[in-house]
């Protein structure tokens, strides 16, 4: 934009544009109760299906929560993580997503919603609602989910490889990547608390056990007793073993994982990194001291913020009939 004679006006317009773009990109068009008229029982149907699933497969709570995270951090919260590719080039085909589970549960929810309200509820919204319902089912606090997302029709393995935050990330990378998505340092530490439920495969943290700096060493910040126990579970090159992220409390949404981090028993490098920043460490210390006085409420608020990343609304995108393929 070149306007030398009207430099001040031009500058103001540019500044207005810079401030307005994030607002447009982060959640405009979403609202609580979006389906109140078009599919009034949508959230009830989701809750009922998830209740049935949790009664027989409680271990899916962590994976179902993780699906929403992995969807939002690549292309935004628009259901692209669910798409299949005949050439295996979709997001779910990226190595960090090979361990994702719960796709059949999402399909089950979608089938129930299509039976009640054909072509109304998006797969992207299903991911957000399911994430909330598994948090509640495992002991977390109920929070309102904004809905109105539409589904994207592009899913790229390359984008997933580039955009997903690795479990080996340090605090600098974590803060930069969260900020790029409109999330604060507080959101970073709060959402990390989601590791209180679920499991992880050994490769996500085995470098801390056997080759931390490329010299066959271990991570010196990891508690020695915890390190020894992890080595018993994960042998070198173990690709299949699952380890609880919050041992003894893996199916309960609570603050015990924060306690583990403070004791240098966080499973991932990215969790241990929360001790390397004064703001994230202060939040951990406060929640531990007060028994998680604000964590449950904070988690709901941060999930809502995350759920606004890069959404498609109104006439953008589509509402898929089947979550694994475009219409």
PDB file of C-alpha atoms in Angstrom:
ATOM      1  CA  UNK A   1       0.000   0.000   0.000  1.00  0.00           C
ATOM      2  CA  UNK A   2       1.761   3.168  -1.189  1.00  0.00           C
ATOM      3  CA  UNK A   3       0.337   6.539  -0.198  1.00  0.00           C
ATOM      4  CA  UNK A   4       3.113   9.051   0.576  1.00  0.00           C
ATOM      5  CA  UNK A   5       0.782  12.083   0.753  1.00  0.00           C
ATOM      6  CA  UNK A   6      -1.529  10.382   3.167  1.00  0.00           C
ATOM      7  CA  UNK A   7       1.088   8.543   5.163  1.00  0.00           C
ATOM      8  CA  UNK A   8      -0.617   8.873   8.549  1.00  0.00           C
ATOM      9  CA  UNK A   9      -4.002   7.719   7.265  1.00  0.00           C
ATOM     10  CA  UNK A  10      -2.401   4.856   5.421  1.00  0.00           C
ATOM     11  CA  UNK A  11      -0.481   3.791   8.507  1.00  0.00           C
ATOM     12  CA  UNK A  12      -3.641   3.821  10.605  1.00  0.00           C
ATOM     13  CA  UNK A  13      -5.432   1.656   8.068  1.00  0.00           C
ATOM     14  CA  UNK A  14      -2.587  -0.834   8.074  1.00  0.00           C
ATOM     15  CA  UNK A  15      -2.577  -0.991  11.855  1.00  0.00           C
ATOM     16  CA  UNK A  16      -6.349  -1.506  11.907  1.00  0.00           C
ATOM     17  CA  UNK A  17      -5.937  -4.380   9.462  1.00  0.00           C
ATOM     18  CA  UNK A  18      -3.258  -6.029  11.575  1.00  0.00           C
ATOM     19  CA  UNK A  19      -5.429  -5.869  14.679  1.00  0.00           C
ATOM     20  CA  UNK A  20      -8.594  -7.001  12.958  1.00  0.00           C
ATOM     21  CA  UNK A  21      -7.210 -10.027  11.127  1.00  0.00           C
ATOM     22  CA  UNK A  22      -6.596 -12.158  14.253  1.00  0.00           C
ATOM     23  CA  UNK A  23     -10.170 -11.458  15.393  1.00  0.00           C
ATOM     24  CA  UNK A  24     -11.539 -12.667  12.077  1.00  0.00           C
ATOM     25  CA  UNK A  25      -9.264 -15.701  12.105  1.00  0.00           C
ATOM     26  CA  UNK A  26      -9.950 -16.730  15.701  1.00  0.00           C
ATOM     27  CA  UNK A  27     -13.498 -17.861  16.245  1.00  0.00           C
ATOM     28  CA  UNK A  28     -15.792 -15.380  14.547  1.00  0.00           C
ATOM     29  CA  UNK A  29     -19.056 -17.133  13.759  1.00  0.00           C
ATOM     30  CA  UNK A  30     -18.911 -19.538  16.701  1.00  0.00           C
ATOM     31  CA  UNK A  31     -21.365 -19.427  19.560  1.00  0.00           C
ATOM     32  CA  UNK A  32     -22.645 -21.561  22.404  1.00  0.00           C
ATOM     33  CA  UNK A  33     -25.827 -23.340  21.350  1.00  0.00           C
ATOM     34  CA  UNK A  34     -25.270 -22.993  17.604  1.00  0.00           C
ATOM     35  CA  UNK A  35     -27.412 -26.086  16.938  1.00  0.00           C
ATOM     36  CA  UNK A  36     -30.222 -25.148  19.313  1.00  0.00           C
ATOM     37  CA  UNK A  37     -32.762 -24.803  16.485  1.00  0.00           C
ATOM     38  CA  UNK A  38     -31.334 -26.993  13.698  1.00  0.00           C
ATOM     39  CA  UNK A  39     -30.437 -29.966  15.938  1.00  0.00           C
ATOM     40  CA  UNK A  40     -31.607 -29.239  19.494  1.00  0.00           C
ATOM     41  CA  UNK A  41     -30.466 -32.581  20.915  1.00  0.00           C
ATOM     42  CA  UNK A  42     -27.005 -32.526  19.325  1.00  0.00           C
ATOM     43  CA  UNK A  43     -25.008 -32.127  22.524  1.00  0.00           C
ATOM     44  CA  UNK A  44     -27.212 -34.630  24.361  1.00  0.00           C
ATOM     45  CA  UNK A  45     -26.590 -37.201  21.629  1.00  0.00           C
ATOM     46  CA  UNK A  46     -22.822 -36.661  21.809  1.00  0.00           C
ATOM     47  CA  UNK A  47     -22.864 -36.983  25.593  1.00  0.00           C
ATOM     48  CA  UNK A  48     -24.893 -40.198  25.458  1.00  0.00           C
ATOM     49  CA  UNK A  49     -22.577 -41.859  22.944  1.00  0.00           C
ATOM     50  CA  UNK A  50     -19.470 -40.826  24.869  1.00  0.00           C
ATOM     51  CA  UNK A  51     -21.026 -42.108  28.082  1.00  0.00           C
ATOM     52  CA  UNK A  52     -21.557 -45.491  26.428  1.00  0.00           C
ATOM     53  CA  UNK A  53     -17.990 -45.554  25.100  1.00  0.00           C
ATOM     54  CA  UNK A  54     -16.427 -44.554  28.425  1.00  0.00           C
ATOM     55  CA  UNK A  55     -18.360 -47.277  30.240  1.00  0.00           C
ATOM     56  CA  UNK A  56     -16.645 -49.989  28.182  1.00  0.00           C
ATOM     57  CA  UNK A  57     -13.428 -48.293  26.989  1.00  0.00           C
ATOM     58  CA  UNK A  58     -12.327 -45.672  29.539  1.00  0.00           C
ATOM     59  CA  UNK A  59      -8.800 -45.769  28.135  1.00  0.00           C
ATOM     60  CA  UNK A  60     -10.090 -43.810  25.113  1.00  0.00           C
ATOM     61  CA  UNK A  61     -10.537 -40.634  27.175  1.00  0.00           C
ATOM     62  CA  UNK A  62      -6.991 -39.399  26.564  1.00  0.00           C
ATOM     63  CA  UNK A  63      -6.914 -40.274  22.857  1.00  0.00           C
ATOM     64  CA  UNK A  64     -10.267 -38.569  22.216  1.00  0.00           C
ATOM     65  CA  UNK A  65      -9.059 -35.410  23.929  1.00  0.00           C
ATOM     66  CA  UNK A  66      -5.825 -35.579  21.944  1.00  0.00           C
ATOM     67  CA  UNK A  67      -7.710 -35.761  18.622  1.00  0.00           C
ATOM     68  CA  UNK A  68      -9.083 -32.260  19.182  1.00  0.00           C
ATOM     69  CA  UNK A  69      -5.617 -30.908  20.011  1.00  0.00           C
ATOM     70  CA  UNK A  70      -4.032 -32.461  16.938  1.00  0.00           C
ATOM     71  CA  UNK A  71      -6.852 -31.202  14.748  1.00  0.00           C
ATOM     72  CA  UNK A  72      -6.633 -27.595  15.942  1.00  0.00           C
ATOM     73  CA  UNK A  73      -2.846 -27.316  15.696  1.00  0.00           C
ATOM     74  CA  UNK A  74      -2.805 -28.193  11.984  1.00  0.00           C
ATOM     75  CA  UNK A  75      -4.885 -25.953   9.684  1.00  0.00           C
ATOM     76  CA  UNK A  76      -7.102 -25.005  12.630  1.00  0.00           C
ATOM     77  CA  UNK A  77     -10.111 -26.736  14.207  1.00  0.00           C
ATOM     78  CA  UNK A  78     -11.772 -27.920  11.006  1.00  0.00           C
ATOM     79  CA  UNK A  79     -11.749 -31.703  11.227  1.00  0.00           C
ATOM     80  CA  UNK A  80      -8.883 -32.314   8.806  1.00  0.00           C
ATOM     81  CA  UNK A  81      -7.243 -34.828  11.170  1.00  0.00           C
ATOM     82  CA  UNK A  82     -10.146 -37.194  10.467  1.00  0.00           C
ATOM     83  CA  UNK A  83      -9.760 -37.334   6.697  1.00  0.00           C
ATOM     84  CA  UNK A  84      -8.404 -40.404   4.935  1.00  0.00           C
ATOM     85  CA  UNK A  85      -6.098 -40.299   1.922  1.00  0.00           C
ATOM     86  CA  UNK A  86      -5.985 -43.071  -0.709  1.00  0.00           C
ATOM     87  CA  UNK A  87      -2.266 -42.342  -1.084  1.00  0.00           C
ATOM     88  CA  UNK A  88      -1.659 -42.101   2.690  1.00  0.00           C
ATOM     89  CA  UNK A  89      -0.722 -38.429   2.577  1.00  0.00           C
ATOM     90  CA  UNK A  90      -3.295 -37.093   5.084  1.00  0.00           C
ATOM     91  CA  UNK A  91      -2.589 -35.656   8.539  1.00  0.00           C
ATOM     92  CA  UNK A  92      -3.319 -38.974  10.220  1.00  0.00           C
ATOM     93  CA  UNK A  93      -0.559 -40.552   8.105  1.00  0.00           C
ATOM     94  CA  UNK A  94       2.122 -38.277   9.607  1.00  0.00           C
ATOM     95  CA  UNK A  95       4.376 -40.111  12.055  1.00  0.00           C
ATOM     96  CA  UNK A  96       3.322 -38.062  15.124  1.00  0.00           C
ATOM     97  CA  UNK A  97      -0.293 -39.059  14.394  1.00  0.00           C
ATOM     98  CA  UNK A  98       0.295 -42.785  13.949  1.00  0.00           C
ATOM     99  CA  UNK A  99      -0.615 -43.319  17.589  1.00  0.00           C
ATOM    100  CA  UNK A 100      -3.916 -41.434  17.395  1.00  0.00           C
ATOM    101  CA  UNK A 101      -6.948 -43.480  18.432  1.00  0.00           C
ATOM    102  CA  UNK A 102     -10.659 -42.920  18.745  1.00  0.00           C
ATOM    103  CA  UNK A 103     -11.589 -42.463  15.096  1.00  0.00           C
ATOM    104  CA  UNK A 104     -14.275 -45.142  15.341  1.00  0.00           C
ATOM    105  CA  UNK A 105     -15.805 -43.330  18.304  1.00  0.00           C
ATOM    106  CA  UNK A 106     -16.032 -40.118  16.287  1.00  0.00           C
ATOM    107  CA  UNK A 107     -17.677 -42.098  13.481  1.00  0.00           C
ATOM    108  CA  UNK A 108     -20.132 -43.552  15.980  1.00  0.00           C
ATOM    109  CA  UNK A 109     -21.065 -40.085  17.216  1.00  0.00           C
ATOM    110  CA  UNK A 110     -21.413 -38.821  13.650  1.00  0.00           C
ATOM    111  CA  UNK A 111     -23.712 -41.722  12.705  1.00  0.00           C
ATOM    112  CA  UNK A 112     -25.982 -40.960  15.655  1.00  0.00           C
ATOM    113  CA  UNK A 113     -26.112 -37.267  14.762  1.00  0.00           C
ATOM    114  CA  UNK A 114     -26.761 -37.956  11.070  1.00  0.00           C
ATOM    115  CA  UNK A 115     -29.679 -40.165  12.045  1.00  0.00           C
ATOM    116  CA  UNK A 116     -31.189 -37.376  14.150  1.00  0.00           C
ATOM    117  CA  UNK A 117     -30.188 -34.337  12.054  1.00  0.00           C
ATOM    118  CA  UNK A 118     -28.779 -35.204   8.616  1.00  0.00           C
ATOM    119  CA  UNK A 119     -26.116 -32.846   7.315  1.00  0.00           C
ATOM    120  CA  UNK A 120     -26.230 -30.426  10.251  1.00  0.00           C
ATOM    121  CA  UNK A 121     -23.461 -31.088  12.787  1.00  0.00           C
ATOM    122  CA  UNK A 122     -19.880 -30.818  11.527  1.00  0.00           C
ATOM    123  CA  UNK A 123     -17.116 -33.271  12.325  1.00  0.00           C
ATOM    124  CA  UNK A 124     -15.003 -30.378  13.629  1.00  0.00           C
ATOM    125  CA  UNK A 125     -17.694 -29.579  16.201  1.00  0.00           C
ATOM    126  CA  UNK A 126     -17.971 -33.247  17.125  1.00  0.00           C
ATOM    127  CA  UNK A 127     -14.264 -33.247  18.030  1.00  0.00           C
ATOM    128  CA  UNK A 128     -14.732 -30.207  20.278  1.00  0.00           C
ATOM    129  CA  UNK A 129     -17.831 -31.605  21.984  1.00  0.00           C
ATOM    130  CA  UNK A 130     -16.293 -35.042  22.476  1.00  0.00           C
ATOM    131  CA  UNK A 131     -13.178 -33.485  24.016  1.00  0.00           C
ATOM    132  CA  UNK A 132     -15.328 -31.622  26.543  1.00  0.00           C
ATOM    133  CA  UNK A 133     -17.390 -34.693  27.350  1.00  0.00           C
ATOM    134  CA  UNK A 134     -14.373 -36.946  28.031  1.00  0.00           C
ATOM    135  CA  UNK A 135     -12.936 -34.277  30.333  1.00  0.00           C
ATOM    136  CA  UNK A 136     -16.206 -34.238  32.279  1.00  0.00           C
ATOM    137  CA  UNK A 137     -16.491 -38.034  32.214  1.00  0.00           C
ATOM    138  CA  UNK A 138     -13.064 -38.350  33.851  1.00  0.00           C
ATOM    139  CA  UNK A 139     -13.729 -35.813  36.608  1.00  0.00           C
ATOM    140  CA  UNK A 140     -13.136 -32.440  34.983  1.00  0.00           C
ATOM    141  CA  UNK A 141     -15.396 -29.410  35.158  1.00  0.00           C
ATOM    142  CA  UNK A 142     -18.228 -28.890  32.657  1.00  0.00           C
ATOM    143  CA  UNK A 143     -17.650 -25.971  30.303  1.00  0.00           C
ATOM    144  CA  UNK A 144     -19.674 -24.525  27.444  1.00  0.00           C
ATOM    145  CA  UNK A 145     -18.398 -25.374  23.976  1.00  0.00           C
ATOM    146  CA  UNK A 146     -18.767 -22.876  21.174  1.00  0.00           C
ATOM    147  CA  UNK A 147     -20.062 -24.528  18.007  1.00  0.00           C
ATOM    148  CA  UNK A 148     -20.650 -23.523  14.409  1.00  0.00           C
ATOM    149  CA  UNK A 149     -17.436 -24.846  12.873  1.00  0.00           C
ATOM    150  CA  UNK A 150     -17.494 -26.281   9.386  1.00  0.00           C
ATOM    151  CA  UNK A 151     -15.268 -28.975   7.979  1.00  0.00           C
ATOM    152  CA  UNK A 152     -12.248 -28.420   5.764  1.00  0.00           C
ATOM    153  CA  UNK A 153     -11.544 -30.528   2.695  1.00  0.00           C
ATOM    154  CA  UNK A 154      -7.727 -30.549   2.786  1.00  0.00           C
ATOM    155  CA  UNK A 155      -5.544 -32.796   4.943  1.00  0.00           C
ATOM    156  CA  UNK A 156      -1.783 -32.809   4.492  1.00  0.00           C
ATOM    157  CA  UNK A 157       0.771 -35.114   6.060  1.00  0.00           C
ATOM    158  CA  UNK A 158       3.464 -32.521   5.330  1.00  0.00           C
ATOM    159  CA  UNK A 159       1.569 -29.815   7.212  1.00  0.00           C
ATOM    160  CA  UNK A 160       1.104 -32.117  10.183  1.00  0.00           C
ATOM    161  CA  UNK A 161       4.832 -32.838  10.266  1.00  0.00           C
ATOM    162  CA  UNK A 162       5.583 -29.109  10.157  1.00  0.00           C
ATOM    163  CA  UNK A 163       2.899 -27.831  12.525  1.00  0.00           C
ATOM    164  CA  UNK A 164       2.482 -30.345  15.325  1.00  0.00           C
ATOM    165  CA  UNK A 165       4.543 -29.366  18.361  1.00  0.00           C
ATOM    166  CA  UNK A 166       7.000 -32.180  19.171  1.00  0.00           C
ATOM    167  CA  UNK A 167       7.145 -33.721  22.630  1.00  0.00           C
ATOM    168  CA  UNK A 168      10.854 -32.787  22.617  1.00  0.00           C
ATOM    169  CA  UNK A 169      10.119 -29.054  22.370  1.00  0.00           C
ATOM    170  CA  UNK A 170      11.805 -26.675  24.815  1.00  0.00           C
ATOM    171  CA  UNK A 171      10.022 -23.776  26.480  1.00  0.00           C
ATOM    172  CA  UNK A 172      11.076 -21.256  23.818  1.00  0.00           C
ATOM    173  CA  UNK A 173       9.583 -23.325  21.004  1.00  0.00           C
ATOM    174  CA  UNK A 174       6.448 -23.992  23.028  1.00  0.00           C
ATOM    175  CA  UNK A 175       5.830 -20.324  23.738  1.00  0.00           C
ATOM    176  CA  UNK A 176       6.429 -19.315  20.115  1.00  0.00           C
ATOM    177  CA  UNK A 177       4.162 -22.035  18.704  1.00  0.00           C
ATOM    178  CA  UNK A 178       1.336 -21.298  21.110  1.00  0.00           C
ATOM    179  CA  UNK A 179       1.610 -17.550  20.489  1.00  0.00           C
ATOM    180  CA  UNK A 180       1.377 -18.125  16.728  1.00  0.00           C
ATOM    181  CA  UNK A 181      -2.033 -19.647  17.364  1.00  0.00           C
ATOM    182  CA  UNK A 182      -3.270 -16.852  19.583  1.00  0.00           C
ATOM    183  CA  UNK A 183      -2.692 -18.768  22.795  1.00  0.00           C
ATOM    184  CA  UNK A 184      -0.997 -17.294  25.847  1.00  0.00           C
ATOM    185  CA  UNK A 185       1.708 -18.655  28.131  1.00  0.00           C
ATOM    186  CA  UNK A 186      -1.034 -19.419  30.641  1.00  0.00           C
ATOM    187  CA  UNK A 187      -2.906 -21.405  27.974  1.00  0.00           C
ATOM    188  CA  UNK A 188       0.300 -23.333  27.346  1.00  0.00           C
ATOM    189  CA  UNK A 189       0.683 -24.559  30.899  1.00  0.00           C
ATOM    190  CA  UNK A 190      -3.052 -25.075  31.429  1.00  0.00           C
ATOM    191  CA  UNK A 191      -3.511 -27.164  28.291  1.00  0.00           C
ATOM    192  CA  UNK A 192      -0.405 -29.182  29.146  1.00  0.00           C
ATOM    193  CA  UNK A 193      -2.435 -30.291  32.149  1.00  0.00           C
ATOM    194  CA  UNK A 194      -4.460 -32.393  29.730  1.00  0.00           C
ATOM    195  CA  UNK A 195      -1.675 -34.957  30.044  1.00  0.00           C
ATOM    196  CA  UNK A 196      -3.331 -35.976  33.294  1.00  0.00           C
ATOM    197  CA  UNK A 197      -5.303 -38.534  31.256  1.00  0.00           C
ATOM    198  CA  UNK A 198      -3.993 -40.930  28.650  1.00  0.00           C
ATOM    199  CA  UNK A 199      -0.890 -42.830  27.644  1.00  0.00           C
ATOM    200  CA  UNK A 200       2.048 -42.421  25.303  1.00  0.00           C
ATOM    201  CA  UNK A 201       4.188 -44.717  23.189  1.00  0.00           C
ATOM    202  CA  UNK A 202       7.842 -44.995  24.157  1.00  0.00           C
ATOM    203  CA  UNK A 203       9.298 -43.154  21.116  1.00  0.00           C
ATOM    204  CA  UNK A 204       7.749 -39.890  22.343  1.00  0.00           C
ATOM    205  CA  UNK A 205      10.158 -39.755  25.261  1.00  0.00           C
ATOM    206  CA  UNK A 206      12.751 -42.547  24.811  1.00  0.00           C
ATOM    207  CA  UNK A 207      15.443 -40.040  23.840  1.00  0.00           C
ATOM    208  CA  UNK A 208      15.352 -38.891  27.471  1.00  0.00           C
ATOM    209  CA  UNK A 209      16.195 -42.439  28.535  1.00  0.00           C
ATOM    210  CA  UNK A 210      18.868 -43.472  26.069  1.00  0.00           C
ATOM    211  CA  UNK A 211      20.143 -40.679  23.829  1.00  0.00           C
ATOM    212  CA  UNK A 212      19.280 -37.250  25.166  1.00  0.00           C
ATOM    213  CA  UNK A 213      22.089 -35.264  23.527  1.00  0.00           C
ATOM    214  CA  UNK A 214      23.056 -37.805  20.865  1.00  0.00           C
ATOM    215  CA  UNK A 215      25.805 -39.321  22.991  1.00  0.00           C
ATOM    216  CA  UNK A 216      23.926 -42.268  24.493  1.00  0.00           C
ATOM    217  CA  UNK A 217      23.127 -40.301  27.643  1.00  0.00           C
ATOM    218  CA  UNK A 218      20.029 -39.677  29.750  1.00  0.00           C
ATOM    219  CA  UNK A 219      18.162 -36.459  30.531  1.00  0.00           C
ATOM    220  CA  UNK A 220      19.769 -35.126  33.722  1.00  0.00           C
ATOM    221  CA  UNK A 221      16.568 -33.282  34.657  1.00  0.00           C
ATOM    222  CA  UNK A 222      14.598 -36.544  34.925  1.00  0.00           C
ATOM    223  CA  UNK A 223      14.171 -38.015  38.409  1.00  0.00           C
ATOM    224  CA  UNK A 224      16.535 -40.993  38.660  1.00  0.00           C
ATOM    225  CA  UNK A 225      13.988 -43.369  40.199  1.00  0.00           C
ATOM    226  CA  UNK A 226      11.399 -42.480  37.563  1.00  0.00           C
ATOM    227  CA  UNK A 227      14.047 -42.881  34.867  1.00  0.00           C
ATOM    228  CA  UNK A 228      14.800 -46.407  36.090  1.00  0.00           C
ATOM    229  CA  UNK A 229      11.105 -47.366  36.032  1.00  0.00           C
ATOM    230  CA  UNK A 230      10.666 -45.992  32.524  1.00  0.00           C
ATOM    231  CA  UNK A 231      13.651 -48.017  31.306  1.00  0.00           C
ATOM    232  CA  UNK A 232      11.982 -51.157  32.616  1.00  0.00           C
ATOM    233  CA  UNK A 233       8.918 -50.385  30.495  1.00  0.00           C
ATOM    234  CA  UNK A 234      10.652 -49.017  27.396  1.00  0.00           C
ATOM    235  CA  UNK A 235      13.636 -50.837  26.000  1.00  0.00           C
ATOM    236  CA  UNK A 236      15.716 -49.190  23.238  1.00  0.00           C
ATOM    237  CA  UNK A 237      13.849 -49.110  19.913  1.00  0.00           C
ATOM    238  CA  UNK A 238      10.545 -50.110  21.569  1.00  0.00           C
ATOM    239  CA  UNK A 239       7.851 -48.730  19.262  1.00  0.00           C
ATOM    240  CA  UNK A 240       4.709 -50.279  20.733  1.00  0.00           C
ATOM    241  CA  UNK A 241       4.634 -50.164  24.526  1.00  0.00           C
ATOM    242  CA  UNK A 242       2.202 -47.689  26.082  1.00  0.00           C
ATOM    243  CA  UNK A 243       3.176 -45.824  29.247  1.00  0.00           C
ATOM    244  CA  UNK A 244       0.784 -43.916  31.491  1.00  0.00           C
ATOM    245  CA  UNK A 245       1.422 -40.183  31.425  1.00  0.00           C
ATOM    246  CA  UNK A 246       0.012 -39.796  34.945  1.00  0.00           C
ATOM    247  CA  UNK A 247       0.790 -43.116  36.680  1.00  0.00           C
ATOM    248  CA  UNK A 248      -1.926 -44.214  39.087  1.00  0.00           C
ATOM    249  CA  UNK A 249      -4.299 -41.481  37.946  1.00  0.00           C
ATOM    250  CA  UNK A 250      -4.364 -42.045  34.208  1.00  0.00           C
ATOM    251  CA  UNK A 251      -8.171 -42.152  33.957  1.00  0.00           C
ATOM    252  CA  UNK A 252      -8.894 -39.265  36.301  1.00  0.00           C
ATOM    253  CA  UNK A 253      -8.787 -35.627  35.273  1.00  0.00           C
ATOM    254  CA  UNK A 254      -6.938 -33.951  38.148  1.00  0.00           C
ATOM    255  CA  UNK A 255      -3.797 -31.934  38.943  1.00  0.00           C
ATOM    256  CA  UNK A 256      -1.572 -34.861  39.866  1.00  0.00           C
ATOM    257  CA  UNK A 257       0.385 -34.492  36.648  1.00  0.00           C
ATOM    258  CA  UNK A 258       1.451 -31.023  37.796  1.00  0.00           C
ATOM    259  CA  UNK A 259       2.760 -32.626  40.984  1.00  0.00           C
ATOM    260  CA  UNK A 260       4.769 -35.078  38.899  1.00  0.00           C
ATOM    261  CA  UNK A 261       6.313 -32.293  36.828  1.00  0.00           C
ATOM    262  CA  UNK A 262       7.386 -30.488  39.990  1.00  0.00           C
ATOM    263  CA  UNK A 263       9.055 -33.720  41.150  1.00  0.00           C
ATOM    264  CA  UNK A 264      10.890 -33.985  37.795  1.00  0.00           C
ATOM    265  CA  UNK A 265       8.675 -36.883  36.734  1.00  0.00           C
ATOM    266  CA  UNK A 266       6.954 -35.288  33.753  1.00  0.00           C
ATOM    267  CA  UNK A 267       7.032 -37.784  30.910  1.00  0.00           C
ATOM    268  CA  UNK A 268       7.893 -35.446  28.037  1.00  0.00           C
ATOM    269  CA  UNK A 269      10.638 -32.897  27.534  1.00  0.00           C
ATOM    270  CA  UNK A 270       7.860 -30.401  26.745  1.00  0.00           C
ATOM    271  CA  UNK A 271       6.362 -31.004  30.200  1.00  0.00           C
ATOM    272  CA  UNK A 272       9.681 -30.687  32.014  1.00  0.00           C
ATOM    273  CA  UNK A 273      10.162 -27.427  30.097  1.00  0.00           C
ATOM    274  CA  UNK A 274       7.333 -25.873  32.113  1.00  0.00           C
ATOM    275  CA  UNK A 275       9.813 -25.584  34.974  1.00  0.00           C
ATOM    276  CA  UNK A 276      12.106 -23.434  32.825  1.00  0.00           C
ATOM    277  CA  UNK A 277       9.828 -20.393  32.622  1.00  0.00           C
ATOM    278  CA  UNK A 278       8.909 -18.239  35.595  1.00  0.00           C
ATOM    279  CA  UNK A 279       5.277 -17.800  34.527  1.00  0.00           C
ATOM    280  CA  UNK A 280       4.555 -21.464  33.794  1.00  0.00           C
ATOM    281  CA  UNK A 281       6.386 -22.598  36.924  1.00  0.00           C
ATOM    282  CA  UNK A 282       4.469 -20.085  39.032  1.00  0.00           C
ATOM    283  CA  UNK A 283       1.197 -21.471  37.697  1.00  0.00           C
ATOM    284  CA  UNK A 284       2.279 -25.034  38.508  1.00  0.00           C
ATOM    285  CA  UNK A 285       3.344 -24.043  42.010  1.00  0.00           C
ATOM    286  CA  UNK A 286       0.072 -22.204  42.647  1.00  0.00           C
ATOM    287  CA  UNK A 287      -2.103 -25.118  41.541  1.00  0.00           C
ATOM    288  CA  UNK A 288      -0.092 -27.568  43.625  1.00  0.00           C
ATOM    289  CA  UNK A 289      -0.264 -25.298  46.664  1.00  0.00           C
ATOM    290  CA  UNK A 290      -4.005 -24.677  46.366  1.00  0.00           C
ATOM    291  CA  UNK A 291      -5.086 -28.139  45.259  1.00  0.00           C
ATOM    292  CA  UNK A 292      -5.928 -26.998  41.754  1.00  0.00           C
ATOM    293  CA  UNK A 293      -8.155 -24.151  42.901  1.00  0.00           C
ATOM    294  CA  UNK A 294      -8.521 -22.633  39.431  1.00  0.00           C
ATOM    295  CA  UNK A 295      -7.164 -25.311  37.091  1.00  0.00           C
ATOM    296  CA  UNK A 296     -10.468 -26.944  36.166  1.00  0.00           C
ATOM    297  CA  UNK A 297     -12.071 -23.622  35.286  1.00  0.00           C
ATOM    298  CA  UNK A 298      -8.907 -22.453  33.522  1.00  0.00           C
ATOM    299  CA  UNK A 299      -8.787 -25.628  31.450  1.00  0.00           C
ATOM    300  CA  UNK A 300     -12.279 -25.059  30.097  1.00  0.00           C
ATOM    301  CA  UNK A 301     -11.452 -21.467  29.196  1.00  0.00           C
ATOM    302  CA  UNK A 302      -8.231 -22.446  27.425  1.00  0.00           C
ATOM    303  CA  UNK A 303     -10.001 -25.245  25.543  1.00  0.00           C
ATOM    304  CA  UNK A 304     -12.540 -22.722  24.266  1.00  0.00           C
ATOM    305  CA  UNK A 305      -9.709 -20.470  23.098  1.00  0.00           C
ATOM    306  CA  UNK A 306      -7.944 -23.350  21.385  1.00  0.00           C
ATOM    307  CA  UNK A 307     -11.219 -24.329  19.741  1.00  0.00           C
ATOM    308  CA  UNK A 308     -11.285 -20.991  17.917  1.00  0.00           C
ATOM    309  CA  UNK A 309      -8.025 -21.540  16.033  1.00  0.00           C
ATOM    310  CA  UNK A 310      -8.437 -21.206  12.273  1.00  0.00           C
ATOM    311  CA  UNK A 311     -12.096 -22.203  12.229  1.00  0.00           C
ATOM    312  CA  UNK A 312     -14.218 -22.297   9.095  1.00  0.00           C
ATOM    313  CA  UNK A 313     -17.704 -20.864   9.589  1.00  0.00           C
ATOM    314  CA  UNK A 314     -20.797 -19.697   7.690  1.00  0.00           C
ATOM    315  CA  UNK A 315     -20.259 -20.540   3.989  1.00  0.00           C
ATOM    316  CA  UNK A 316     -16.622 -21.677   4.249  1.00  0.00           C
ATOM    317  CA  UNK A 317     -15.901 -25.394   4.125  1.00  0.00           C
ATOM    318  CA  UNK A 318     -18.672 -27.974   4.349  1.00  0.00           C
ATOM    319  CA  UNK A 319     -20.485 -30.272   6.758  1.00  0.00           C
ATOM    320  CA  UNK A 320     -19.225 -33.750   5.965  1.00  0.00           C
ATOM    321  CA  UNK A 321     -21.674 -36.621   5.843  1.00  0.00           C
ATOM    322  CA  UNK A 322     -18.864 -39.016   6.748  1.00  0.00           C
ATOM    323  CA  UNK A 323     -15.998 -37.633   8.832  1.00  0.00           C
ATOM    324  CA  UNK A 324     -13.263 -39.554   7.034  1.00  0.00           C
ATOM    325  CA  UNK A 325     -14.013 -38.214   3.537  1.00  0.00           C
ATOM    326  CA  UNK A 326     -15.092 -35.013   1.862  1.00  0.00           C
ATOM    327  CA  UNK A 327     -18.601 -34.827   0.437  1.00  0.00           C
TER     328      UNK A 327
END
